[in-house]
Amino acid sequence: MRSTRFAAGCLAFAVSALAAGAAVAQDTIKIGIVAPMTGTSAAVGREISDAAKLYVAQHGDTVAGKKIELIIRDDASVPDNAKRLAQELVVNDKVSFLGASLTPSAMSMAPIATEAKVATVVMVSGTSVVTERSPYYVRTSFTLGQQSGIIADWAIKNGSKKAVSVLSDWAPGAEAGKVFEANFTKGGGQVLETLKVPLANPDFSPFLQRARDLQPDTLFVFVPAGQAGTFARQFAERGLDKSGIKLVGPGDIVDDDDLPTTGDSLLGVVTAGIYSAAHPSQLNKDYAAAYKKASGHRANFISVGGYDGMTLIYEALKKTNGNTDAEAVVGAMKGMKWESPRGPISIDPRTRDIVQNVYIRKVEKVNGEPWAIEFETFPAVKDPLKEAAQ
């Protein structure tokens, strides 16, 4: 036991010492992104990687006189892998920045970022508590609460009274359901039941059948990006697309990376989301075209988390004149504002969380393909769970 503690102490000292050395002025600044490039969430890693590489290609690999080197490591969606890889990136590669992806991996990397004092950009996770796990975590993705509360309010306003929630059984799903139910019941609605679907290899059919048997007027669904195609197919197979039950949820269920494969099954579905490839700004039209050309895929909300994550790092380095000290970098990131392909965004200086527009969108066919078309905007939305706890 003593030897184990001694080894752990030596490792912590090594991480701290090497990270401190990495923060000293250097000619090359390394950014290490840990993401699932293989496995069930490989699409997430691809989207982050493609967007980050696109940003460097568009904006150059030099900032504040320093060369930028992008390193991407595959954690295969395994939290222990993510922690080990983050440690290797800090100790062996001497990265000055880390990029974190899905919630379990981001949570596991937090002690490394804290101990090594490495500024870390959360590019995917939508779980509120993640940014509280390390003082060096700053988010450019979203929180599920930002979207779930707004879609609950919209549903109530548009006549919903009885809902069933179908949620992937992990922290983001629990959070999405919690905020939806709080807002829905506050507005006078009733959540009849919450059904939890296994995250790995999900079969939605029995849960959709159970939801239909409960006869709600509204179905609130959260499934992670990459599962929307499977969900849409089973939703249609159960006939729910023609049942008269309104399907609502956060933007994940109409992920732009999946939408082109869903046919007509999600037409009419209304979601609250932070980004649509159909967002009408010129900046987004340029981004979506460049991303499609570079990757062969439609840009989606995960890709802008990676793209804006790189923006945040580049702009912070400009403000610090290339100083990579984590305190200085995070200080520069707090309160930063810029125009993203998704619209205006900023970093809340109190929470280090993203503040952004949330859009109500309806899936419509445009030029033969389904797109999430925005029709209402809620500007500058903060994470409701952090606001409630203030």
mmCIF file of C-alpha atoms in Angstrom:
data_model
loop_
_atom_site.group_PDB
_atom_site.id
_atom_site.type_symbol
_atom_site.label_atom_id
_atom_site.label_comp_id
_atom_site.label_asym_id
_atom_site.label_seq_id
_atom_site.Cartn_x
_atom_site.Cartn_y
_atom_site.Cartn_z
ATOM 1 C CA MET A 1 0.000 0.000 0.000
ATOM 2 C CA ARG A 2 2.825 2.393 0.926
ATOM 3 C CA SER A 3 4.676 1.647 -2.301
ATOM 4 C CA THR A 4 1.497 2.279 -4.300
ATOM 5 C CA ARG A 5 1.014 5.633 -2.601
ATOM 6 C CA PHE A 6 4.676 6.498 -3.123
ATOM 7 C CA ALA A 7 4.402 5.660 -6.845
ATOM 8 C CA ALA A 8 1.243 7.747 -7.174
ATOM 9 C CA GLY A 9 2.981 10.628 -5.419
ATOM 10 C CA CYS A 10 5.994 10.381 -7.736
ATOM 11 C CA LEU A 11 3.703 10.353 -10.768
ATOM 12 C CA ALA A 12 1.834 13.432 -9.554
ATOM 13 C CA PHE A 13 5.151 15.196 -8.957
ATOM 14 C CA ALA A 14 6.368 14.232 -12.432
ATOM 15 C CA VAL A 15 3.171 15.487 -14.056
ATOM 16 C CA SER A 16 3.394 18.783 -12.157
ATOM 17 C CA ALA A 17 7.078 19.298 -12.859
ATOM 18 C CA LEU A 18 6.884 18.484 -16.545
ATOM 19 C CA ALA A 19 3.752 20.575 -17.013
ATOM 20 C CA ALA A 20 5.448 23.518 -15.348
ATOM 21 C CA GLY A 21 8.303 23.129 -17.811
ATOM 22 C CA ALA A 22 5.837 22.990 -20.709
ATOM 23 C CA ALA A 23 4.368 26.346 -19.678
ATOM 24 C CA VAL A 24 7.718 28.088 -20.128
ATOM 25 C CA ALA A 25 8.093 30.104 -23.351
ATOM 26 C CA GLN A 26 8.637 27.738 -26.258
ATOM 27 C CA ASP A 27 8.765 27.796 -30.040
ATOM 28 C CA THR A 28 6.117 25.103 -30.535
ATOM 29 C CA ILE A 29 2.798 25.001 -28.710
ATOM 30 C CA LYS A 30 1.212 21.550 -28.680
ATOM 31 C CA ILE A 31 -2.527 20.968 -28.412
ATOM 32 C CA GLY A 32 -3.518 17.423 -27.443
ATOM 33 C CA ILE A 33 -7.106 16.387 -28.170
ATOM 34 C CA VAL A 34 -8.411 13.142 -26.660
ATOM 35 C CA ALA A 35 -11.447 11.847 -28.566
ATOM 36 C CA PRO A 36 -13.052 8.537 -29.630
ATOM 37 C CA MET A 37 -11.661 7.893 -33.107
ATOM 38 C CA THR A 38 -12.775 4.238 -33.034
ATOM 39 C CA GLY A 39 -15.614 2.326 -31.390
ATOM 40 C CA THR A 40 -19.300 3.199 -31.070
ATOM 41 C CA SER A 41 -18.674 6.957 -30.823
ATOM 42 C CA ALA A 42 -16.085 7.166 -33.602
ATOM 43 C CA ALA A 43 -18.199 9.750 -35.448
ATOM 44 C CA VAL A 44 -17.698 12.137 -32.518
ATOM 45 C CA GLY A 45 -13.932 11.880 -32.786
ATOM 46 C CA ARG A 46 -14.045 12.304 -36.551
ATOM 47 C CA GLU A 47 -16.142 15.456 -36.263
ATOM 48 C CA ILE A 48 -13.872 17.041 -33.643
ATOM 49 C CA SER A 49 -10.728 16.064 -35.526
ATOM 50 C CA ASP A 50 -11.992 17.292 -38.898
ATOM 51 C CA ALA A 51 -13.134 20.616 -37.437
ATOM 52 C CA ALA A 52 -9.907 21.231 -35.530
ATOM 53 C CA LYS A 53 -7.802 20.444 -38.602
ATOM 54 C CA LEU A 54 -10.025 22.684 -40.732
ATOM 55 C CA TYR A 55 -9.508 25.570 -38.314
ATOM 56 C CA VAL A 56 -5.723 25.213 -38.483
ATOM 57 C CA ALA A 57 -5.848 24.960 -42.284
ATOM 58 C CA GLN A 58 -7.911 28.154 -42.487
ATOM 59 C CA HIS A 59 -6.104 30.197 -39.830
ATOM 60 C CA GLY A 60 -2.546 28.947 -40.129
ATOM 61 C CA ASP A 61 -0.301 27.018 -37.763
ATOM 62 C CA THR A 62 1.374 30.033 -36.179
ATOM 63 C CA VAL A 63 -0.044 32.161 -33.349
ATOM 64 C CA ALA A 64 1.744 34.939 -31.439
ATOM 65 C CA GLY A 65 4.960 33.901 -33.163
ATOM 66 C CA LYS A 66 4.642 30.291 -31.975
ATOM 67 C CA LYS A 67 4.202 27.180 -34.103
ATOM 68 C CA ILE A 68 1.026 25.181 -33.401
ATOM 69 C CA GLU A 69 1.139 21.382 -33.387
ATOM 70 C CA LEU A 70 -2.128 19.464 -33.167
ATOM 71 C CA ILE A 71 -1.998 15.959 -31.624
ATOM 72 C CA ILE A 72 -5.093 13.747 -31.627
ATOM 73 C CA ARG A 73 -5.313 10.588 -29.515
ATOM 74 C CA ASP A 74 -8.010 7.898 -29.645
ATOM 75 C CA ASP A 75 -9.581 6.932 -26.315
ATOM 76 C CA ALA A 76 -12.155 4.618 -27.981
ATOM 77 C CA SER A 77 -14.766 6.092 -25.560
ATOM 78 C CA VAL A 78 -13.049 4.419 -22.575
ATOM 79 C CA PRO A 79 -12.549 6.850 -19.638
ATOM 80 C CA ASP A 80 -9.457 5.047 -18.327
ATOM 81 C CA ASN A 81 -7.901 5.378 -21.776
ATOM 82 C CA ALA A 82 -8.667 9.084 -21.786
ATOM 83 C CA LYS A 83 -6.967 9.600 -18.435
ATOM 84 C CA ARG A 84 -3.892 7.628 -19.501
ATOM 85 C CA LEU A 85 -3.655 9.453 -22.827
ATOM 86 C CA ALA A 86 -4.027 12.861 -21.169
ATOM 87 C CA GLN A 87 -1.211 11.919 -18.809
ATOM 88 C CA GLU A 88 0.994 10.798 -21.719
ATOM 89 C CA LEU A 89 0.245 13.983 -23.648
ATOM 90 C CA VAL A 90 1.304 16.082 -20.662
ATOM 91 C CA VAL A 91 4.337 14.048 -19.580
ATOM 92 C CA ASN A 92 5.704 12.735 -22.887
ATOM 93 C CA ASP A 93 4.446 15.184 -25.511
ATOM 94 C CA LYS A 94 4.537 18.210 -23.203
ATOM 95 C CA VAL A 95 1.294 19.666 -24.522
ATOM 96 C CA SER A 96 0.265 23.141 -23.400
ATOM 97 C CA PHE A 97 -3.463 22.532 -24.023
ATOM 98 C CA LEU A 98 -5.788 19.557 -23.795
ATOM 99 C CA GLY A 99 -9.073 19.019 -25.615
ATOM 100 C CA ALA A 100 -11.724 16.843 -23.936
ATOM 101 C CA SER A 101 -14.664 15.127 -25.609
ATOM 102 C CA LEU A 102 -17.477 12.954 -24.193
ATOM 103 C CA THR A 103 -18.563 13.352 -20.564
ATOM 104 C CA PRO A 104 -17.014 10.180 -19.018
ATOM 105 C CA SER A 105 -13.655 10.879 -20.654
ATOM 106 C CA ALA A 106 -13.736 14.571 -19.756
ATOM 107 C CA MET A 107 -14.454 13.659 -16.124
ATOM 108 C CA SER A 108 -11.580 11.188 -16.021
ATOM 109 C CA MET A 109 -9.103 13.718 -17.482
ATOM 110 C CA ALA A 110 -9.919 16.446 -14.965
ATOM 111 C CA PRO A 111 -7.424 15.368 -12.246
ATOM 112 C CA ILE A 112 -4.609 15.366 -14.830
ATOM 113 C CA ALA A 113 -5.506 18.857 -16.049
ATOM 114 C CA THR A 114 -5.712 20.132 -12.470
ATOM 115 C CA GLU A 115 -2.515 18.518 -11.214
ATOM 116 C CA ALA A 116 -0.515 19.491 -14.300
ATOM 117 C CA LYS A 117 -2.158 22.928 -14.588
ATOM 118 C CA VAL A 118 -3.019 22.540 -18.258
ATOM 119 C CA ALA A 119 -5.777 24.649 -19.829
ATOM 120 C CA THR A 120 -8.366 22.227 -21.220
ATOM 121 C CA VAL A 121 -11.156 22.979 -23.676
ATOM 122 C CA VAL A 122 -14.269 20.815 -23.309
ATOM 123 C CA MET A 123 -15.349 20.404 -26.932
ATOM 124 C CA VAL A 124 -18.152 17.804 -26.698
ATOM 125 C CA SER A 125 -19.521 17.096 -23.217
ATOM 126 C CA GLY A 126 -22.918 18.582 -22.448
ATOM 127 C CA THR A 127 -23.067 17.668 -18.745
ATOM 128 C CA SER A 128 -23.249 20.734 -16.520
ATOM 129 C CA VAL A 129 -20.924 19.564 -13.740
ATOM 130 C CA VAL A 130 -17.949 18.812 -16.023
ATOM 131 C CA THR A 131 -16.520 22.336 -15.901
ATOM 132 C CA GLU A 132 -16.576 22.198 -12.105
ATOM 133 C CA ARG A 133 -14.223 19.208 -12.092
ATOM 134 C CA SER A 134 -11.171 21.371 -12.829
ATOM 135 C CA PRO A 135 -10.437 25.099 -12.572
ATOM 136 C CA TYR A 136 -8.656 24.774 -15.920
ATOM 137 C CA TYR A 137 -11.715 23.489 -17.819
ATOM 138 C CA VAL A 138 -13.440 25.869 -20.262
ATOM 139 C CA ARG A 139 -16.362 24.696 -22.444
ATOM 140 C CA THR A 140 -17.103 25.447 -26.121
ATOM 141 C CA SER A 141 -19.771 22.778 -26.663
ATOM 142 C CA PHE A 142 -23.095 23.192 -24.816
ATOM 143 C CA THR A 143 -25.023 21.947 -21.835
ATOM 144 C CA LEU A 144 -28.086 19.785 -22.279
ATOM 145 C CA GLY A 145 -29.902 21.961 -19.777
ATOM 146 C CA GLN A 146 -29.613 24.933 -22.131
ATOM 147 C CA GLN A 147 -31.680 23.066 -24.706
ATOM 148 C CA SER A 148 -33.942 20.820 -22.607
ATOM 149 C CA GLY A 149 -35.478 23.620 -20.553
ATOM 150 C CA ILE A 150 -36.274 25.668 -23.637
ATOM 151 C CA ILE A 151 -37.914 22.780 -25.516
ATOM 152 C CA ALA A 152 -40.030 22.013 -22.423
ATOM 153 C CA ASP A 153 -41.250 25.609 -22.323
ATOM 154 C CA TRP A 154 -41.948 25.542 -26.062
ATOM 155 C CA ALA A 155 -43.919 22.281 -25.750
ATOM 156 C CA ILE A 156 -46.109 23.671 -22.956
ATOM 157 C CA LYS A 157 -46.705 26.865 -24.921
ATOM 158 C CA ASN A 158 -47.791 24.764 -27.897
ATOM 159 C CA GLY A 159 -50.343 22.628 -26.087
ATOM 160 C CA SER A 160 -48.404 19.726 -24.599
ATOM 161 C CA LYS A 161 -49.845 18.409 -21.344
ATOM 162 C CA LYS A 162 -48.648 14.815 -20.917
ATOM 163 C CA ALA A 163 -45.159 13.669 -21.817
ATOM 164 C CA VAL A 164 -43.027 10.549 -21.663
ATOM 165 C CA SER A 165 -39.239 10.863 -21.541
ATOM 166 C CA VAL A 166 -36.994 8.371 -23.339
ATOM 167 C CA LEU A 167 -33.385 8.926 -22.274
ATOM 168 C CA SER A 168 -30.028 7.280 -22.810
ATOM 169 C CA ASP A 169 -28.963 5.921 -19.421
ATOM 170 C CA TRP A 170 -25.895 8.026 -18.594
ATOM 171 C CA ALA A 171 -25.184 11.394 -16.980
ATOM 172 C CA PRO A 172 -26.110 13.591 -19.976
ATOM 173 C CA GLY A 173 -29.425 11.754 -20.378
ATOM 174 C CA ALA A 174 -30.262 12.140 -16.692
ATOM 175 C CA GLU A 175 -29.493 15.847 -16.885
ATOM 176 C CA ALA A 176 -31.571 16.381 -20.016
ATOM 177 C CA GLY A 177 -34.528 14.622 -18.384
ATOM 178 C CA LYS A 178 -34.145 16.496 -15.105
ATOM 179 C CA VAL A 179 -34.262 19.944 -16.690
ATOM 180 C CA PHE A 180 -37.056 19.006 -19.107
ATOM 181 C CA GLU A 181 -39.244 17.633 -16.302
ATOM 182 C CA ALA A 182 -38.602 20.656 -14.059
ATOM 183 C CA ASN A 183 -39.672 23.110 -16.757
ATOM 184 C CA PHE A 184 -42.499 20.952 -18.106
ATOM 185 C CA THR A 185 -44.132 20.436 -14.706
ATOM 186 C CA LYS A 186 -43.589 24.067 -13.750
ATOM 187 C CA GLY A 187 -45.608 24.966 -16.846
ATOM 188 C CA GLY A 188 -48.464 22.699 -15.751
ATOM 189 C CA GLY A 189 -47.517 19.565 -17.680
ATOM 190 C CA GLN A 190 -47.088 16.013 -16.390
ATOM 191 C CA VAL A 191 -44.274 13.572 -17.165
ATOM 192 C CA LEU A 192 -46.024 10.193 -17.124
ATOM 193 C CA GLU A 193 -42.855 8.092 -17.041
ATOM 194 C CA THR A 194 -39.117 8.289 -17.674
ATOM 195 C CA LEU A 195 -37.718 5.381 -19.678
ATOM 196 C CA LYS A 196 -33.955 4.764 -19.592
ATOM 197 C CA VAL A 197 -32.308 3.139 -22.598
ATOM 198 C CA PRO A 198 -28.906 1.374 -22.285
ATOM 199 C CA LEU A 199 -26.210 3.549 -23.816
ATOM 200 C CA ALA A 200 -24.277 0.734 -25.501
ATOM 201 C CA ASN A 201 -25.895 -0.989 -28.507
ATOM 202 C CA PRO A 202 -29.349 0.447 -27.795
ATOM 203 C CA ASP A 203 -32.568 -1.107 -29.027
ATOM 204 C CA PHE A 204 -35.165 1.629 -28.765
ATOM 205 C CA SER A 205 -38.114 -0.511 -29.921
ATOM 206 C CA PRO A 206 -39.427 -1.770 -26.551
ATOM 207 C CA PHE A 207 -39.069 1.673 -25.004
ATOM 208 C CA LEU A 208 -40.888 3.319 -27.894
ATOM 209 C CA GLN A 209 -43.659 0.738 -27.611
ATOM 210 C CA ARG A 210 -43.955 1.381 -23.866
ATOM 211 C CA ALA A 211 -44.055 5.135 -24.523
ATOM 212 C CA ARG A 212 -46.826 4.680 -27.073
ATOM 213 C CA ASP A 213 -48.853 2.493 -24.673
ATOM 214 C CA LEU A 214 -48.818 5.329 -22.109
ATOM 215 C CA GLN A 215 -50.635 7.549 -24.645
ATOM 216 C CA PRO A 216 -48.812 10.845 -24.092
ATOM 217 C CA ASP A 217 -49.300 13.825 -26.359
ATOM 218 C CA THR A 218 -45.539 14.474 -26.351
ATOM 219 C CA LEU A 219 -42.413 12.322 -26.422
ATOM 220 C CA PHE A 220 -39.225 13.928 -25.084
ATOM 221 C CA VAL A 221 -36.165 12.059 -26.312
ATOM 222 C CA PHE A 222 -32.443 12.366 -25.703
ATOM 223 C CA VAL A 223 -30.048 10.031 -27.478
ATOM 224 C CA PRO A 224 -26.400 10.906 -28.079
ATOM 225 C CA ALA A 225 -25.128 11.982 -31.471
ATOM 226 C CA GLY A 226 -24.542 8.976 -33.668
ATOM 227 C CA GLN A 227 -27.663 7.121 -32.500
ATOM 228 C CA ALA A 228 -30.202 9.424 -34.141
ATOM 229 C CA GLY A 229 -30.296 7.345 -37.318
ATOM 230 C CA THR A 230 -31.103 4.133 -35.433
ATOM 231 C CA PHE A 231 -33.674 5.920 -33.295
ATOM 232 C CA ALA A 232 -35.374 7.459 -36.353
ATOM 233 C CA ARG A 233 -35.657 4.091 -38.083
ATOM 234 C CA GLN A 234 -37.200 2.384 -35.038
ATOM 235 C CA PHE A 235 -39.454 5.387 -34.370
ATOM 236 C CA ALA A 236 -40.898 4.979 -37.883
ATOM 237 C CA GLU A 237 -41.079 1.163 -37.636
ATOM 238 C CA ARG A 238 -43.270 1.530 -34.543
ATOM 239 C CA GLY A 239 -45.516 3.928 -36.443
ATOM 240 C CA LEU A 240 -44.907 6.756 -34.008
ATOM 241 C CA ASP A 241 -44.163 9.141 -36.867
ATOM 242 C CA LYS A 242 -47.851 8.833 -37.810
ATOM 243 C CA SER A 243 -49.308 8.483 -34.298
ATOM 244 C CA GLY A 244 -49.972 12.166 -33.630
ATOM 245 C CA ILE A 245 -47.529 12.156 -30.698
ATOM 246 C CA LYS A 246 -45.246 15.188 -30.865
ATOM 247 C CA LEU A 247 -41.549 14.271 -30.794
ATOM 248 C CA VAL A 248 -39.333 16.891 -29.156
ATOM 249 C CA GLY A 249 -35.879 16.983 -27.629
ATOM 250 C CA PRO A 250 -32.459 18.618 -27.601
ATOM 251 C CA GLY A 251 -30.673 18.954 -30.916
ATOM 252 C CA ASP A 252 -28.896 15.591 -30.647
ATOM 253 C CA ILE A 253 -31.920 13.665 -31.962
ATOM 254 C CA VAL A 254 -31.719 15.467 -35.314
ATOM 255 C CA ASP A 255 -27.918 15.475 -35.564
ATOM 256 C CA ASP A 256 -26.846 16.884 -38.944
ATOM 257 C CA ASP A 257 -24.386 14.016 -39.340
ATOM 258 C CA ASP A 258 -27.304 11.548 -39.210
ATOM 259 C CA LEU A 259 -30.150 13.516 -40.784
ATOM 260 C CA PRO A 260 -29.312 12.795 -44.443
ATOM 261 C CA THR A 261 -29.864 9.066 -43.762
ATOM 262 C CA THR A 262 -33.215 9.380 -41.931
ATOM 263 C CA GLY A 263 -35.458 9.825 -44.976
ATOM 264 C CA ASP A 264 -38.880 11.220 -44.057
ATOM 265 C CA SER A 265 -39.076 9.645 -40.574
ATOM 266 C CA LEU A 266 -38.088 12.807 -38.670
ATOM 267 C CA LEU A 267 -39.924 15.366 -40.798
ATOM 268 C CA GLY A 268 -41.864 17.736 -38.543
ATOM 269 C CA VAL A 269 -39.815 16.935 -35.426
ATOM 270 C CA VAL A 270 -39.141 20.051 -33.323
ATOM 271 C CA THR A 271 -35.974 20.406 -31.270
ATOM 272 C CA ALA A 272 -34.094 23.042 -29.323
ATOM 273 C CA GLY A 273 -30.502 23.069 -30.553
ATOM 274 C CA ILE A 274 -27.375 25.175 -30.597
ATOM 275 C CA TYR A 275 -26.457 24.620 -34.244
ATOM 276 C CA SER A 276 -27.891 23.586 -37.571
ATOM 277 C CA ALA A 277 -25.918 23.259 -40.778
ATOM 278 C CA ALA A 278 -28.807 25.271 -42.232
ATOM 279 C CA HIS A 279 -28.124 28.270 -39.946
ATOM 280 C CA PRO A 280 -28.557 31.191 -42.361
ATOM 281 C CA SER A 281 -25.510 33.361 -41.538
ATOM 282 C CA GLN A 282 -22.874 33.853 -44.222
ATOM 283 C CA LEU A 283 -20.196 32.744 -41.763
ATOM 284 C CA ASN A 284 -21.970 29.418 -41.331
ATOM 285 C CA LYS A 285 -22.569 28.964 -45.048
ATOM 286 C CA ASP A 286 -18.830 29.360 -45.577
ATOM 287 C CA TYR A 287 -18.014 27.040 -42.665
ATOM 288 C CA ALA A 288 -20.487 24.337 -43.717
ATOM 289 C CA ALA A 289 -19.186 24.399 -47.291
ATOM 290 C CA ALA A 290 -15.545 24.205 -46.166
ATOM 291 C CA TYR A 291 -16.276 21.414 -43.677
ATOM 292 C CA LYS A 292 -18.184 19.398 -46.284
ATOM 293 C CA LYS A 293 -15.341 19.801 -48.779
ATOM 294 C CA ALA A 294 -12.687 18.816 -46.229
ATOM 295 C CA SER A 295 -14.525 15.921 -44.576
ATOM 296 C CA GLY A 296 -17.171 14.690 -46.991
ATOM 297 C CA HIS A 297 -19.809 15.077 -44.266
ATOM 298 C CA ARG A 298 -22.390 17.659 -43.270
ATOM 299 C CA ALA A 299 -21.207 19.964 -40.468
ATOM 300 C CA ASN A 300 -22.926 19.328 -37.131
ATOM 301 C CA PHE A 301 -23.095 20.665 -33.576
ATOM 302 C CA ILE A 302 -20.142 18.571 -32.432
ATOM 303 C CA SER A 303 -17.956 19.914 -35.211
ATOM 304 C CA VAL A 304 -18.577 23.524 -34.154
ATOM 305 C CA GLY A 305 -17.580 22.585 -30.595
ATOM 306 C CA GLY A 306 -14.182 21.580 -31.956
ATOM 307 C CA TYR A 307 -13.922 24.518 -34.349
ATOM 308 C CA ASP A 308 -14.799 27.037 -31.648
ATOM 309 C CA GLY A 309 -12.479 25.233 -29.234
ATOM 310 C CA MET A 310 -9.598 26.000 -31.573
ATOM 311 C CA THR A 311 -10.824 29.597 -31.908
ATOM 312 C CA LEU A 312 -10.752 29.953 -28.129
ATOM 313 C CA ILE A 313 -7.192 28.610 -27.891
ATOM 314 C CA TYR A 314 -5.891 30.791 -30.729
ATOM 315 C CA GLU A 315 -7.516 33.961 -29.408
ATOM 316 C CA ALA A 316 -6.342 33.304 -25.843
ATOM 317 C CA LEU A 317 -2.769 32.888 -27.084
ATOM 318 C CA LYS A 318 -3.028 36.189 -28.894
ATOM 319 C CA LYS A 319 -4.128 37.855 -25.655
ATOM 320 C CA THR A 320 -1.297 36.270 -23.652
ATOM 321 C CA ASN A 321 1.301 36.892 -26.390
ATOM 322 C CA GLY A 322 2.004 33.180 -26.567
ATOM 323 C CA ASN A 323 2.224 32.573 -22.808
ATOM 324 C CA THR A 324 0.772 29.115 -22.117
ATOM 325 C CA ASP A 325 0.618 29.376 -18.319
ATOM 326 C CA ALA A 326 -2.795 27.900 -17.471
ATOM 327 C CA GLU A 327 -3.808 30.698 -15.087
ATOM 328 C CA ALA A 328 -3.001 33.322 -17.722
ATOM 329 C CA VAL A 329 -4.692 31.386 -20.520
ATOM 330 C CA VAL A 330 -7.903 30.639 -18.603
ATOM 331 C CA GLY A 331 -7.970 34.246 -17.431
ATOM 332 C CA ALA A 332 -7.790 35.346 -21.073
ATOM 333 C CA MET A 333 -10.567 32.939 -22.034
ATOM 334 C CA LYS A 334 -13.003 34.192 -19.387
ATOM 335 C CA GLY A 335 -15.437 36.689 -20.864
ATOM 336 C CA MET A 336 -14.209 36.149 -24.427
ATOM 337 C CA LYS A 337 -16.823 36.805 -27.138
ATOM 338 C CA TRP A 338 -16.831 36.002 -30.828
ATOM 339 C CA GLU A 339 -19.032 35.163 -33.807
ATOM 340 C CA SER A 340 -19.238 31.418 -34.392
ATOM 341 C CA PRO A 341 -20.819 29.539 -37.298
ATOM 342 C CA ARG A 342 -23.634 28.873 -34.797
ATOM 343 C CA GLY A 343 -24.085 32.589 -33.953
ATOM 344 C CA PRO A 344 -22.709 34.863 -31.214
ATOM 345 C CA ILE A 345 -21.089 33.012 -28.300
ATOM 346 C CA SER A 346 -19.130 33.942 -25.183
ATOM 347 C CA ILE A 347 -17.456 32.351 -22.166
ATOM 348 C CA ASP A 348 -19.144 33.104 -18.846
ATOM 349 C CA PRO A 349 -16.340 34.537 -16.663
ATOM 350 C CA ARG A 350 -17.938 33.097 -13.510
ATOM 351 C CA THR A 351 -18.517 29.505 -14.645
ATOM 352 C CA ARG A 352 -16.114 29.137 -17.615
ATOM 353 C CA ASP A 353 -19.123 27.788 -19.490
ATOM 354 C CA ILE A 354 -20.416 28.724 -22.917
ATOM 355 C CA VAL A 355 -23.210 31.262 -23.368
ATOM 356 C CA GLN A 356 -24.989 30.919 -26.703
ATOM 357 C CA ASN A 357 -28.194 31.168 -28.682
ATOM 358 C CA VAL A 358 -30.591 28.238 -28.568
ATOM 359 C CA TYR A 359 -32.775 27.812 -31.636
ATOM 360 C CA ILE A 360 -36.142 26.119 -32.027
ATOM 361 C CA ARG A 361 -35.920 24.121 -35.251
ATOM 362 C CA LYS A 362 -38.282 21.965 -37.302
ATOM 363 C CA VAL A 363 -37.086 19.210 -39.615
ATOM 364 C CA GLU A 364 -38.108 20.065 -43.165
ATOM 365 C CA LYS A 365 -37.149 18.774 -46.581
ATOM 366 C CA VAL A 366 -35.007 21.163 -48.618
ATOM 367 C CA ASN A 367 -33.709 20.118 -52.031
ATOM 368 C CA GLY A 368 -34.687 16.538 -51.286
ATOM 369 C CA GLU A 369 -32.883 16.247 -47.929
ATOM 370 C CA PRO A 370 -34.052 16.741 -44.325
ATOM 371 C CA TRP A 371 -32.629 19.778 -42.508
ATOM 372 C CA ALA A 372 -33.258 21.320 -39.074
ATOM 373 C CA ILE A 373 -34.698 24.707 -40.039
ATOM 374 C CA GLU A 374 -34.576 27.391 -37.336
ATOM 375 C CA PHE A 375 -37.706 29.427 -36.694
ATOM 376 C CA GLU A 376 -37.238 30.928 -33.212
ATOM 377 C CA THR A 377 -34.194 32.177 -31.295
ATOM 378 C CA PHE A 378 -33.501 32.370 -27.563
ATOM 379 C CA PRO A 379 -30.422 34.598 -27.272
ATOM 380 C CA ALA A 380 -27.455 34.323 -24.905
ATOM 381 C CA VAL A 381 -28.632 31.263 -22.926
ATOM 382 C CA LYS A 382 -26.556 30.266 -19.886
ATOM 383 C CA ASP A 383 -26.463 26.850 -18.240
ATOM 384 C CA PRO A 384 -29.688 26.782 -16.178
ATOM 385 C CA LEU A 385 -28.342 24.373 -13.549
ATOM 386 C CA LYS A 386 -25.439 26.659 -12.701
ATOM 387 C CA GLU A 387 -27.734 29.679 -12.701
ATOM 388 C CA ALA A 388 -30.149 27.919 -10.323
ATOM 389 C CA ALA A 389 -27.305 27.037 -7.958
ATOM 390 C CA GLN A 390 -25.960 30.579 -7.800
#
